[in-house]
Short mmCIF file of C-alpha atoms and ligand atoms in Angstrom, two decimals:
data_model
loop_
_atom_site.label_atom_id
_atom_site.label_comp_id
_atom_site.label_asym_id
_atom_site.label_seq_id
_atom_site.Cartn_x
_atom_site.Cartn_y
_atom_site.Cartn_z
CA MET A 1 -6.15 -10.60 -26.49
CA ASN A 2 -6.91 -14.45 -26.65
CA PRO A 3 -9.30 -14.91 -23.74
CA GLU A 4 -8.75 -18.59 -23.76
CA THR A 5 -4.90 -18.23 -23.37
CA LEU A 6 -5.60 -16.08 -20.29
CA LYS A 7 -8.33 -18.30 -18.83
CA ASN A 8 -6.01 -21.43 -19.36
CA THR A 9 -2.99 -19.77 -17.75
CA ALA A 10 -5.06 -18.41 -14.66
CA HIS A 11 -6.63 -22.13 -14.25
CA GLU A 12 -3.25 -23.70 -14.54
CA ILE A 13 -1.82 -21.42 -11.85
CA MET A 14 -4.79 -22.08 -9.54
CA SER A 15 -4.48 -26.11 -9.75
CA PRO A 16 -5.69 -27.63 -6.70
CA GLY A 17 -3.20 -27.66 -3.69
CA LYS A 18 -0.74 -25.38 -5.45
CA GLY A 19 0.37 -21.63 -5.20
CA ILE A 20 2.87 -19.12 -6.29
CA LEU A 21 6.40 -18.56 -5.00
CA ALA A 22 6.89 -14.70 -5.18
CA ALA A 23 10.90 -14.49 -5.65
CA ASP A 24 10.57 -11.00 -7.54
CA GLU A 25 12.53 -8.90 -4.79
CA SER A 26 13.61 -5.98 -6.72
CA THR A 27 17.46 -5.35 -6.29
CA GLY A 28 16.91 -2.98 -3.25
CA THR A 29 14.70 -5.58 -1.59
CA ILE A 30 16.81 -8.68 -2.12
CA ALA A 31 19.98 -6.65 -0.77
CA LYS A 32 17.92 -6.26 2.40
CA ARG A 33 17.24 -10.01 2.62
CA LEU A 34 20.66 -11.03 1.82
CA ALA A 35 21.97 -8.45 4.46
CA SER A 36 19.97 -10.32 7.03
CA ILE A 37 22.27 -13.13 6.62
CA ASP A 38 25.30 -11.30 6.00
CA VAL A 39 25.59 -11.95 2.32
CA GLU A 40 26.54 -9.27 -0.17
CA SER A 41 24.07 -8.68 -2.75
CA THR A 42 26.17 -9.36 -5.90
CA GLU A 43 24.66 -10.59 -9.12
CA ALA A 44 26.32 -13.96 -8.60
CA ASN A 45 24.92 -14.36 -5.03
CA ARG A 46 21.50 -13.23 -6.14
CA GLN A 47 21.69 -16.06 -8.97
CA ALA A 48 23.02 -18.64 -6.44
CA TYR A 49 19.95 -17.91 -4.08
CA ARG A 50 17.46 -18.24 -6.82
CA ASN A 51 19.17 -21.09 -8.28
CA LEU A 52 18.79 -22.86 -4.99
CA LEU A 53 15.08 -22.08 -4.94
CA PHE A 54 14.20 -22.87 -8.38
CA THR A 55 16.00 -26.21 -8.61
CA THR A 56 14.58 -27.64 -5.23
CA ASP A 57 13.38 -31.13 -6.26
CA GLY A 58 9.57 -31.85 -5.65
CA VAL A 59 8.30 -28.32 -4.90
CA GLU A 60 6.38 -28.41 -8.22
CA ASN A 61 3.83 -30.65 -6.44
CA TYR A 62 2.80 -27.54 -4.56
CA ILE A 63 4.11 -24.60 -6.66
CA SER A 64 2.40 -23.80 -9.89
CA GLY A 65 4.10 -20.42 -10.78
CA VAL A 66 7.08 -18.32 -9.81
CA ILE A 67 7.14 -14.42 -9.90
CA LEU A 68 10.62 -13.37 -11.16
CA PHE A 69 12.40 -9.88 -10.90
CA GLU A 70 13.58 -8.82 -14.57
CA GLU A 71 17.23 -9.56 -13.72
CA THR A 72 16.47 -13.25 -12.77
CA LEU A 73 14.25 -13.75 -15.98
CA PHE A 74 17.19 -13.26 -18.00
CA GLN A 75 19.56 -15.22 -15.74
CA SER A 76 20.30 -19.01 -16.03
CA ALA A 77 20.66 -21.81 -13.57
CA ASP A 78 24.23 -23.30 -12.50
CA ASP A 79 24.07 -25.72 -15.66
CA GLY A 80 23.40 -22.88 -18.10
CA THR A 81 19.63 -23.58 -18.70
CA PRO A 82 17.73 -20.26 -18.48
CA PHE A 83 15.82 -19.94 -15.25
CA ALA A 84 12.40 -19.47 -17.03
CA LYS A 85 12.91 -22.86 -18.77
CA VAL A 86 14.03 -24.61 -15.59
CA LEU A 87 10.59 -23.63 -14.34
CA ALA A 88 8.64 -24.45 -17.36
CA ASP A 89 10.37 -27.92 -17.70
CA LYS A 90 9.00 -28.90 -14.35
CA GLY A 91 5.37 -27.56 -15.28
CA VAL A 92 5.79 -24.49 -13.27
CA VAL A 93 4.44 -21.12 -14.90
CA PRO A 94 7.14 -18.39 -15.25
CA GLY A 95 5.81 -14.81 -14.19
CA ILE A 96 7.44 -11.52 -14.04
CA LYS A 97 7.30 -8.40 -11.81
CA VAL A 98 6.79 -5.60 -14.05
CA ASP A 99 6.11 -2.38 -11.78
CA LYS A 100 8.95 -0.16 -11.17
CA GLY A 101 8.30 0.37 -7.34
CA ALA A 102 6.16 2.63 -5.24
CA LYS A 103 7.17 6.26 -5.55
CA PRO A 104 5.94 9.38 -3.55
CA LEU A 105 2.48 10.53 -4.58
CA ALA A 106 2.70 14.00 -5.86
CA LEU A 107 0.77 16.68 -3.65
CA ALA A 108 -0.08 14.03 -1.10
CA SER A 109 1.41 13.67 2.29
CA ASP A 110 3.36 10.43 2.61
CA GLU A 111 1.37 8.36 0.22
CA LYS A 112 2.54 6.20 -2.57
CA ILE A 113 1.83 5.69 -6.25
CA THR A 114 3.28 2.66 -8.17
CA GLU A 115 5.09 3.69 -11.37
CA GLY A 116 6.07 1.52 -14.58
CA LEU A 117 3.38 2.02 -17.14
CA ASP A 118 5.49 4.07 -19.74
CA GLY A 119 7.00 1.52 -22.27
CA LEU A 120 5.15 -1.28 -20.35
CA ARG A 121 3.69 -2.80 -23.50
CA GLU A 122 7.23 -3.17 -25.16
CA ARG A 123 8.69 -4.57 -22.11
CA LEU A 124 5.82 -6.96 -21.94
CA ALA A 125 6.47 -8.11 -25.47
CA GLU A 126 10.06 -8.85 -24.46
CA TYR A 127 9.17 -10.71 -21.23
CA ALA A 128 6.70 -12.95 -23.06
CA LYS A 129 9.46 -13.73 -25.60
CA ALA A 130 11.61 -14.85 -22.53
CA GLY A 131 8.94 -17.25 -21.37
CA ALA A 132 6.78 -15.11 -18.82
CA ARG A 133 3.09 -16.06 -18.93
CA PHE A 134 2.02 -14.10 -16.11
CA ALA A 135 2.76 -10.60 -14.38
CA LYS A 136 2.52 -8.85 -11.23
CA TRP A 137 1.99 -5.18 -10.14
CA ARG A 138 1.83 -4.12 -6.71
CA GLY A 139 0.20 -0.94 -5.34
CA VAL A 140 0.88 0.16 -1.85
CA ILE A 141 -1.77 1.49 0.72
CA ASP A 142 -0.70 2.53 4.11
CA ILE A 143 -3.14 3.00 7.10
CA THR A 144 -2.65 5.92 9.54
CA ASP A 145 -5.11 8.13 11.51
CA GLU A 146 -5.67 10.20 8.28
CA GLN A 147 -4.89 7.53 5.46
CA PRO A 148 -5.42 6.35 2.94
CA SER A 149 -6.73 9.03 0.97
CA ASP A 150 -9.31 8.58 -1.95
CA TYR A 151 -6.62 10.10 -3.95
CA CYS A 152 -4.14 7.39 -3.23
CA ILE A 153 -6.63 4.63 -3.49
CA ASP A 154 -8.26 5.90 -6.90
CA THR A 155 -4.72 6.60 -8.65
CA ASN A 156 -3.38 3.14 -7.55
CA ALA A 157 -6.68 1.53 -8.71
CA HIS A 158 -6.31 3.31 -12.04
CA ALA A 159 -2.75 2.30 -12.42
CA LEU A 160 -3.41 -1.29 -11.58
CA ALA A 161 -6.09 -1.48 -14.29
CA ARG A 162 -4.13 0.01 -16.85
CA TYR A 163 -1.35 -2.47 -16.19
CA ALA A 164 -3.90 -5.21 -16.29
CA ALA A 165 -5.22 -4.24 -19.70
CA LEU A 166 -1.84 -4.12 -21.26
CA CYS A 167 -0.83 -7.51 -19.84
CA GLN A 168 -4.10 -9.00 -21.17
CA GLU A 169 -3.43 -7.38 -24.58
CA ALA A 170 -0.16 -9.62 -24.73
CA ASP A 171 -1.93 -12.65 -23.43
CA ILE A 172 -0.03 -12.48 -20.07
CA VAL A 173 -2.21 -13.04 -16.90
CA PRO A 174 -2.14 -10.07 -14.56
CA ILE A 175 -1.99 -10.37 -10.90
CA VAL A 176 -3.56 -7.44 -9.49
CA GLU A 177 -1.95 -6.76 -6.10
CA PRO A 178 -3.50 -3.83 -4.00
CA GLU A 179 -1.72 -4.30 -0.70
CA VAL A 180 -2.94 -2.69 2.36
CA LEU A 181 0.07 -2.78 4.54
CA MET A 182 0.08 -4.25 8.12
CA ASP A 183 2.68 -1.79 9.37
CA GLY A 184 0.23 0.17 11.72
CA GLU A 185 -1.32 0.31 14.96
CA HIS A 186 -4.88 -0.26 13.46
CA ASP A 187 -7.18 -3.12 14.58
CA ILE A 188 -8.76 -5.65 12.37
CA ALA A 189 -12.05 -3.70 11.76
CA THR A 190 -10.14 -0.90 10.29
CA CYS A 191 -8.11 -3.07 8.09
CA GLU A 192 -11.34 -4.53 6.88
CA ARG A 193 -12.84 -1.18 5.99
CA VAL A 194 -9.87 0.02 4.27
CA THR A 195 -9.39 -3.18 2.22
CA GLY A 196 -13.04 -3.03 1.34
CA ARG A 197 -12.78 0.56 0.01
CA VAL A 198 -9.63 -0.46 -2.05
CA LEU A 199 -11.12 -3.52 -3.61
CA LYS A 200 -14.20 -1.50 -4.53
CA LYS A 201 -12.27 1.02 -6.42
CA VAL A 202 -9.95 -1.56 -7.88
CA PHE A 203 -12.69 -3.60 -9.39
CA GLU A 204 -14.68 -0.35 -10.57
CA ALA A 205 -11.18 0.62 -12.56
CA LEU A 206 -10.80 -2.95 -13.82
CA ASP A 207 -14.42 -2.85 -15.37
CA GLY A 208 -13.92 0.69 -16.66
CA GLN A 209 -10.74 -0.47 -18.70
CA ASN A 210 -12.31 -3.69 -19.99
CA VAL A 211 -10.26 -6.02 -18.06
CA LEU A 212 -11.34 -9.53 -18.34
CA LEU A 213 -12.06 -10.90 -14.88
CA GLU A 214 -11.72 -14.59 -15.95
CA GLY A 215 -8.32 -13.97 -17.09
CA MET A 216 -6.78 -12.15 -14.12
CA LEU A 217 -5.83 -13.13 -10.48
CA LEU A 218 -6.18 -11.00 -7.37
CA LYS A 219 -3.36 -11.01 -4.82
CA PRO A 220 -4.83 -9.10 -1.67
CA ASN A 221 -3.63 -8.69 1.89
CA MET A 222 -5.41 -10.66 4.32
CA VAL A 223 -7.72 -8.71 6.68
CA ILE A 224 -5.62 -8.64 9.73
CA ALA A 225 -4.64 -6.25 12.61
CA GLY A 226 -1.59 -3.90 12.32
CA LYS A 227 1.66 -5.38 13.65
CA LYS A 228 1.81 -2.73 16.18
CA SER A 229 -2.05 -3.19 17.27
CA GLN A 230 -2.20 -4.12 20.89
CA LYS A 231 -5.28 -6.30 19.92
CA GLN A 232 -4.11 -9.02 17.57
CA ALA A 233 -7.03 -11.18 16.05
CA SER A 234 -7.11 -15.05 16.30
CA VAL A 235 -6.80 -17.13 13.17
CA ASP A 236 -10.69 -17.59 13.08
CA GLU A 237 -11.15 -14.02 13.26
CA VAL A 238 -8.74 -13.38 10.38
CA ALA A 239 -10.39 -16.09 8.30
CA ASP A 240 -13.75 -14.58 8.79
CA ALA A 241 -13.10 -11.09 8.16
CA THR A 242 -11.05 -11.82 5.17
CA LEU A 243 -13.59 -13.90 3.57
CA ARG A 244 -16.35 -11.48 4.41
CA CYS A 245 -14.45 -8.65 2.91
CA LEU A 246 -13.57 -10.42 -0.17
CA ARG A 247 -17.20 -12.00 -0.57
CA ARG A 248 -18.37 -8.26 -0.65
CA HIS A 249 -15.91 -7.02 -3.12
CA VAL A 250 -14.47 -9.71 -5.47
CA PRO A 251 -16.63 -10.92 -8.51
CA ALA A 252 -17.25 -14.58 -8.87
CA ALA A 253 -15.79 -14.26 -12.30
CA VAL A 254 -12.24 -13.92 -10.92
CA PRO A 255 -10.76 -17.58 -10.92
CA GLY A 256 -8.37 -17.33 -8.16
CA ILE A 257 -7.29 -15.21 -5.05
CA VAL A 258 -3.58 -15.53 -4.08
CA PHE A 259 -2.63 -13.95 -1.03
CA LEU A 260 0.49 -12.08 0.00
CA SER A 261 1.87 -12.84 3.26
CA GLY A 262 2.99 -9.15 4.07
CA GLY A 263 5.10 -9.76 7.17
CA GLN A 264 3.15 -12.54 8.91
CA SER A 265 5.11 -15.14 10.34
CA ASP A 266 5.54 -18.13 7.81
CA GLU A 267 3.38 -20.62 9.95
CA LEU A 268 0.61 -18.00 10.74
CA ALA A 269 0.40 -17.19 7.09
CA THR A 270 -0.15 -21.03 6.37
CA ALA A 271 -2.66 -21.40 9.34
CA HIS A 272 -4.90 -18.39 7.93
CA LEU A 273 -4.97 -19.69 4.42
CA ASN A 274 -5.75 -23.10 5.95
CA ALA A 275 -8.66 -21.67 8.09
CA MET A 276 -10.19 -20.00 5.07
CA ASN A 277 -10.20 -23.07 2.77
CA GLN A 278 -11.72 -25.14 5.69
CA ARG A 279 -14.71 -22.81 5.40
CA GLY A 280 -15.86 -24.67 2.38
CA GLU A 281 -16.39 -23.69 -1.21
CA GLN A 282 -15.96 -19.82 -2.20
CA PRO A 283 -16.62 -18.35 -5.53
CA TRP A 284 -13.04 -18.28 -6.24
CA GLY A 285 -9.97 -20.37 -5.53
CA LEU A 286 -8.11 -19.42 -2.57
CA SER A 287 -4.27 -19.87 -2.63
CA PHE A 288 -0.85 -18.26 -1.74
CA SER A 289 1.68 -15.97 -3.47
CA TYR A 290 4.14 -15.71 -0.65
CA GLY A 291 7.55 -14.27 -0.65
CA ARG A 292 8.92 -14.05 2.92
CA ALA A 293 6.46 -16.65 4.40
CA LEU A 294 7.79 -19.07 1.79
CA GLN A 295 11.44 -18.09 1.91
CA ALA A 296 12.19 -17.09 5.41
CA PRO A 297 13.55 -20.46 6.78
CA ALA A 298 15.24 -21.31 3.42
CA LEU A 299 17.25 -17.89 3.54
CA ALA A 300 18.24 -18.57 7.21
CA ALA A 301 19.37 -21.91 6.55
CA TRP A 302 21.45 -20.96 3.63
CA GLN A 303 23.62 -18.26 5.02
CA GLY A 304 25.28 -18.00 1.55
CA LYS A 305 27.17 -21.27 1.97
CA PRO A 306 27.21 -24.05 -0.71
CA GLU A 307 27.34 -26.83 1.95
CA ASN A 308 23.95 -25.41 3.35
CA VAL A 309 22.07 -25.54 0.03
CA GLU A 310 20.38 -29.01 0.76
CA VAL A 311 19.11 -28.08 4.09
CA ALA A 312 17.65 -24.68 2.74
CA GLN A 313 16.07 -26.62 0.05
CA LYS A 314 14.48 -28.76 2.73
CA ALA A 315 13.30 -25.78 4.46
CA TYR A 316 11.80 -24.41 1.43
CA HIS A 317 10.09 -27.59 0.39
CA LYS A 318 8.43 -27.83 3.88
CA ARG A 319 6.78 -24.41 3.52
CA ALA A 320 5.74 -25.20 0.11
CA LYS A 321 4.29 -28.43 1.04
CA ASN A 322 2.48 -27.08 3.98
CA ASN A 323 1.03 -24.13 2.18
CA GLY A 324 0.00 -26.62 -0.62
CA ALA A 325 -1.92 -28.38 2.02
CA ALA A 326 -3.23 -25.11 3.36
CA ALA A 327 -4.52 -24.32 -0.07
CA GLN A 328 -6.83 -27.33 0.12
CA GLY A 329 -7.71 -26.81 3.87
CA SER A 330 -5.68 -29.99 4.89
CA TYR A 331 -3.00 -28.59 6.78
CA SER A 332 -2.57 -29.04 10.52
CA SER A 333 -0.08 -27.72 12.80
CA ASP A 334 1.55 -31.22 13.27
CA MET A 335 3.04 -30.99 9.90
CA GLU A 336 5.32 -28.23 11.42
CA SER A 337 7.16 -30.81 13.42
CA ALA A 338 7.32 -33.42 10.93
CA ALA A 339 10.85 -34.09 9.52
P1 13P B 401 5.40 -11.21 0.80
O1 13P B 401 4.52 -12.85 0.84
O2 13P B 401 6.71 -11.26 1.50
O3 13P B 401 4.44 -10.01 1.36
O4 13P B 401 5.58 -10.98 -0.62
C1 13P B 401 4.68 -11.19 -1.53
C2 13P B 401 4.88 -10.14 -2.80
O5 13P B 401 5.03 -10.50 -3.89
C3 13P B 401 4.60 -8.72 -2.23
O6 13P B 401 4.52 -8.25 -3.43
#
């Protein structure tokens, strides 16, 4: 492990006013996204869609890193340049999702554990050769009346730490993503309690497995009411609860926190990040690592048609620009109506 390499990569990703595009949808997830616009999920269509995103002019002013799925890391742009090189040439750090997805947790009722540790050391070496400098692993925690169990939190925290240690050994910055889902009926206070329990266990596991906090990034959910909750919290309530929870549980040595959007609308995800950054200096940088909240308008505009590529790229550019502003607390909703 080279601590300086890890710290430098983490700082490069956390450049002021920039964040991450999560374009690492697995084959199953991208099929769902493409189905939403009636496009078949063939390898050619997946390449065409990623080509649209990665060749959008000017987004490198707001996007410092892109998380790729394994298939995409080994694909090339329309002009034959490997995608990882297309990104690196623009000063964007290529990253790779390395987990193999969330599977049923044995002897638990309806909870999940993320798999993919076996052979990970060897895969990381291949990904590094292909240009990946950071990685992502997502653990999934669901809130119901009885869940999450300590068993689910502990096993996911342990796996996240094992993954993070293997990444750092390969000089790849691990993004540690324990996602508390926003699918339930729970209120914001429940989300805050559960997110706090999860972060506490994750940082205990990272410490127990010698992970260098200065050489990793955290990708948490925001503290937010469940989608089906009757009581949706205001933007200010989300910002205050999220910051309180993070300040209690995330060591100041961590250089950056890059939120997932988790099913929030694109504009709300931007407003929440902006509100947090308007509350002044925090121990860590606060930015975005959005999938849906950066891509949704572009996907809808594209519809799988070459003649729509330009308008789709404009839609993606706008979300990248507005989130770049939110990462500095200088976003305003007027920017949504700007051309
Ligand atoms: P969303 O922003 O769509 O939640 O995706 C981010 C991500 O990478 C989830 O693992």
